[in-house]
């Protein structure tokens, strides 16, 4: 069925009056090309009630990325609402009411940019028409500001609330005009985050703060071994008032305070099977090497790499290796749940309410409409909360007790039971011709696959793990990508920028090595390989400009550059380091140039970039999860330590390219370039090429 | 279990808990003030920072019995001026991302500024290095602290 534009926005009648609009958008996450009715899902609900409160029902959870503020800005800009009176309501999980509710892949602003503006503009248009009718004038003589409609002669105006009922009876216009960029009052302006005042007042808004009457506190003892099953346990040494029992994922301990259940963990003696007792980081590393030697499956080839490699004498090969990483958000995994009368209610700091809902419905055999998932604020997510392991535990424990429970993990649990950023090996080979141009590139990715680990039937001809290798932006005539799957016993999952954090390290380290072999400046060498109109080339040039790339540094200092495209955005970063006589390296400065197309909140954008840099430096400098005897070795922030205040580089300078391109992501794209830029800088300063992360800088 | 008397944010509480319970969990679970956060439980992250007699302390690593008869301050006790100026600076500089570590960051910064209204950058670094922020907001934390100093501190 052909859809007219009008199908995108509809009026919904609401009890108690007021104007409610439901805006549809293409369901592009699930179905890319089709255009049938099912391909559009209502994604946005806005409500203007007669008391003049504008409510936006938001479907994407907030984990610190500023999503709530950004979506409210998009709506309010067009609606001309009173910014102080906008109310955000987090939607309950629903399988199809809102489209995808997942906060991941830097998609929130990208997906909602246009639809929210259209919804706001449409509602405003209807309010203007309603006012015009009241005043017997044309709507073009009315204007809206701060939640009221005025006309040239009516200085007092009418509030949106007073007009909402009348507006709801009007046809929905399909051509409500969007504002001009020059008239923006909120968009592209720094706006304060809406969720911060209550967070800094200490209000109980995070998942871990949730409480309800009769609630039992619980924690879980998990297997210390990767994939280990519980054999038996003895809890006689623990406080007899605690309820301790086996659940599918370990041993539940329940009591009347978090501390009592945490404390009891050490008093339980449990025997676990250790199915991977010989597994260690060295063993994994060796498996990578073997897979690398065996050669991979060809994923993509332009030109003929092997011929180019045979027929030229200047060539290079290098291997890059990266470790597993834990997400380690500051708020450990936790979830509250109440399972009673065939009804499940959970309160979860989650990034993906719908999979939580559907998996709970399946596992506990409760109809999906009886599963209520409240998304609470997360103290960081970075991809960890895309998984639904911890809500399952909470419901299982509530089912056993018949009471509401809050399950909280302690830090070692959180660190040892993650879905880790995969470890991987990258074998690269390059060919340079007699004109010192890079004409051949081969990248063999050896990695676990997040998708294949979830679903062993996944087609490995289009593997997820080559993401970022496949999309290399340099124009190289003989280009080849190979892939080998490493079947990982260690659970893997998406972490901020997913595979791009690995592939960009390999790409951007290797191109640096190629520049050295070609005797070229690393920045110029990259630039030449990018088409003139390429957006990546522009950010590369910008990064060189703001970092004074061509200015010579004192000896002992070095700069490294890198550039990468992912999640719809183009980023180039320069890291500057110094090394002292003892060989101690210090990260002095970081520069970033970013093209993410249209953006919403420039200050939020900067904050994401600054934070992304620190997040990525943490990994590059000192982040590694290692395996020994089938166990994850790191348990707390002493051995897996994010960057601290005193390690943060002095200056972070950021340039944002202004253009009208479609909005790209920013939570993730600012991560991938940091590790290669850092290692390239260390090479420039010391001549030492680092091909294995982390760098482990001396403190 | 024992009855212990605590003074938190100038209010008296009498709690019946095991005296070895970390102060953090008494504040969060027994008294119900949720502004103080749990991050690591072992003194590595600073999320749980409170003031005990004005000194910044990790409440996860302080037994409640050691806080008896002392003045405890948590984030909730920082909401009125002049102490509040630090929170206002945090809001104005838009320091936070997820905001989870920030109560601890604010308490560490406040303890420093109460003792030393004009700290040097090195002193700030020493005071703040025990507080982790996984979202990486250190640059803004520094700016916010400088703003409070420039505006005359929090006394
Ligand atoms: S929770 Fe106390 S230092 Fe981390
Ligand atoms: S703001 Fe998220 S951990 Fe600091």
PDB file of C-alpha atoms and ligand atoms in Angstrom, chain A residues 330 379-380, chain B residues 96-102 105 132-137, ligand 2:
ATOM      1  CA  UNK A 330      30.490   2.923  37.388  1.00  0.00           C
ATOM      2  CA  UNK A 379      25.254   4.957  35.561  1.00  0.00           C
ATOM      3  CA  UNK A 380      26.939   4.356  32.215  1.00  0.00           C
TER       4      UNK A 380
ATOM      5  CA  UNK B  96      28.316  15.127  34.126  1.00  0.00           C
ATOM      6  CA  UNK B  97      27.544  12.491  31.580  1.00  0.00           C
ATOM      7  CA  UNK B  98      25.819   9.628  33.351  1.00  0.00           C
ATOM      8  CA  UNK B  99      26.287  11.523  36.611  1.00  0.00           C
ATOM      9  CA  UNK B 100      26.845   8.404  38.688  1.00  0.00           C
ATOM     10  CA  UNK B 101      30.353   9.218  39.904  1.00  0.00           C
ATOM     11  CA  UNK B 102      29.639  12.898  40.402  1.00  0.00           C
ATOM     12  CA  UNK B 105      33.611  13.838  42.782  1.00  0.00           C
ATOM     13  CA  UNK B 132      37.177   7.466  38.923  1.00  0.00           C
ATOM     14  CA  UNK B 133      34.837   8.644  36.190  1.00  0.00           C
ATOM     15  CA  UNK B 134      34.185   6.002  33.550  1.00  0.00           C
ATOM     16  CA  UNK B 135      32.499   8.611  31.355  1.00  0.00           C
ATOM     17  CA  UNK B 136      35.755  10.577  31.366  1.00  0.00           C
ATOM     18  CA  UNK B 137      34.595  13.977  32.585  1.00  0.00           C
TER      19      UNK B 137
HETATM   20  S1  LIG C   2      29.780  10.867  34.772  1.00  0.00           S
HETATM   21 FE1  LIG C   2      29.503   8.763  34.368  1.00  0.00          FE
HETATM   22  S2  LIG C   2      30.996   7.844  35.639  1.00  0.00           S
HETATM   23 FE2  LIG C   2      31.397   9.931  35.837  1.00  0.00          FE
END
